[in-house]
């Protein structure tokens, strides 16, 4: 059986942020963590779907501007038009 293909579009935010220690709960920042790193911690996801991960932007929420929303909209539209993609997930964390 062929697993469904899901487009996962990353926009940054706290979901890919970290602090200087594992216990730091505030004041963290974007420090090079990628969505692929997070997904690698959940290998069982590969039993459910084939993921097509794309980083559209890697920004804090307060830094997102109109052109970033437009880039996301274009990426969602492109992924949704694919004959092979059955769903689109957008990731972005906020405090």
Short mmCIF file of C-alpha atoms in Angstrom, two decimals:
data_model
loop_
_atom_site.label_atom_id
_atom_site.label_comp_id
_atom_site.label_asym_id
_atom_site.label_seq_id
_atom_site.Cartn_x
_atom_site.Cartn_y
_atom_site.Cartn_z
CA UNK A 1 0.00 0.00 0.00
CA UNK A 2 1.31 3.44 -0.91
CA UNK A 3 1.22 5.92 1.94
CA UNK A 4 -0.38 9.32 1.35
CA UNK A 5 1.92 12.26 0.71
CA UNK A 6 1.51 15.28 2.98
CA UNK A 7 3.21 18.63 2.42
CA UNK A 8 4.53 20.14 5.64
CA UNK A 9 5.37 23.83 5.31
CA UNK A 10 7.50 25.35 8.06
CA UNK A 11 7.27 29.02 8.99
CA UNK A 12 9.48 29.12 12.10
CA UNK A 13 8.32 30.45 15.44
CA UNK A 14 8.74 28.84 18.83
CA UNK A 15 8.23 25.35 17.42
CA UNK A 16 11.82 25.56 16.10
CA UNK A 17 13.22 27.79 18.85
CA UNK A 18 15.38 26.82 21.79
CA UNK A 19 17.04 28.31 24.83
CA UNK A 20 20.53 28.08 26.19
CA UNK A 21 19.48 25.19 28.49
CA UNK A 22 16.80 22.50 28.16
CA UNK A 23 14.94 23.99 31.14
CA UNK A 24 14.74 27.53 29.74
CA UNK A 25 11.03 28.27 29.22
CA UNK A 26 11.14 31.93 28.16
CA UNK A 27 13.46 34.14 26.16
CA UNK A 28 14.37 31.43 23.66
CA UNK A 29 15.19 32.20 20.06
CA UNK A 30 15.61 30.72 16.61
CA UNK A 31 18.91 28.86 16.82
CA UNK A 32 19.12 26.61 13.80
CA UNK A 33 16.62 23.91 14.78
CA UNK A 34 14.84 22.65 11.69
CA UNK A 35 11.45 21.02 11.38
CA UNK A 36 13.20 17.95 9.97
CA UNK A 37 15.07 17.66 13.30
CA UNK A 38 11.79 17.63 15.21
CA UNK A 39 10.14 15.16 12.85
CA UNK A 40 13.14 12.83 13.15
CA UNK A 41 12.20 12.43 16.82
CA UNK A 42 8.90 10.84 15.74
CA UNK A 43 9.94 8.12 13.30
CA UNK A 44 6.51 6.47 13.57
CA UNK A 45 5.12 9.26 11.40
CA UNK A 46 6.70 7.46 8.45
CA UNK A 47 4.23 4.61 9.05
CA UNK A 48 1.33 7.01 8.44
CA UNK A 49 2.41 9.30 5.61
CA UNK A 50 5.24 10.36 3.36
CA UNK A 51 6.18 13.90 4.31
CA UNK A 52 7.36 16.55 1.89
CA UNK A 53 8.92 19.14 4.19
CA UNK A 54 9.65 22.65 2.98
CA UNK A 55 10.87 25.60 5.02
CA UNK A 56 9.02 28.61 3.61
CA UNK A 57 10.36 31.03 6.22
CA UNK A 58 12.10 30.75 9.58
CA UNK A 59 10.80 33.76 11.47
CA UNK A 60 9.54 34.73 14.89
CA UNK A 61 5.85 35.63 14.89
CA UNK A 62 6.54 39.29 15.49
CA UNK A 63 8.74 39.40 12.38
CA UNK A 64 6.24 38.03 9.87
CA UNK A 65 5.33 40.61 7.24
CA UNK A 66 2.84 40.64 4.37
CA UNK A 67 5.36 39.25 1.88
CA UNK A 68 5.92 36.27 4.22
CA UNK A 69 2.18 35.50 4.35
CA UNK A 70 2.06 35.77 0.57
CA UNK A 71 5.00 33.36 0.23
CA UNK A 72 3.19 30.92 2.50
CA UNK A 73 -0.03 31.27 0.50
CA UNK A 74 1.86 30.54 -2.72
CA UNK A 75 3.54 27.49 -1.16
CA UNK A 76 0.20 26.14 0.11
CA UNK A 77 -1.41 26.68 -3.28
CA UNK A 78 1.46 24.95 -5.10
CA UNK A 79 1.41 21.97 -2.73
CA UNK A 80 -2.38 21.67 -2.89
CA UNK A 81 -2.31 21.61 -6.68
CA UNK A 82 -0.03 18.57 -6.73
CA UNK A 83 -1.74 15.38 -7.83
CA UNK A 84 0.26 13.47 -5.23
CA UNK A 85 -0.30 15.60 -2.11
CA UNK A 86 -3.42 14.75 -0.09
CA UNK A 87 -2.97 17.38 2.61
CA UNK A 88 -0.99 20.43 3.66
CA UNK A 89 0.20 21.18 7.19
CA UNK A 90 1.65 24.55 8.18
CA UNK A 91 3.83 24.65 11.28
CA UNK A 92 4.55 27.76 13.30
CA UNK A 93 4.89 28.14 17.01
CA UNK A 94 3.93 31.13 19.09
CA UNK A 95 4.45 31.83 22.77
#
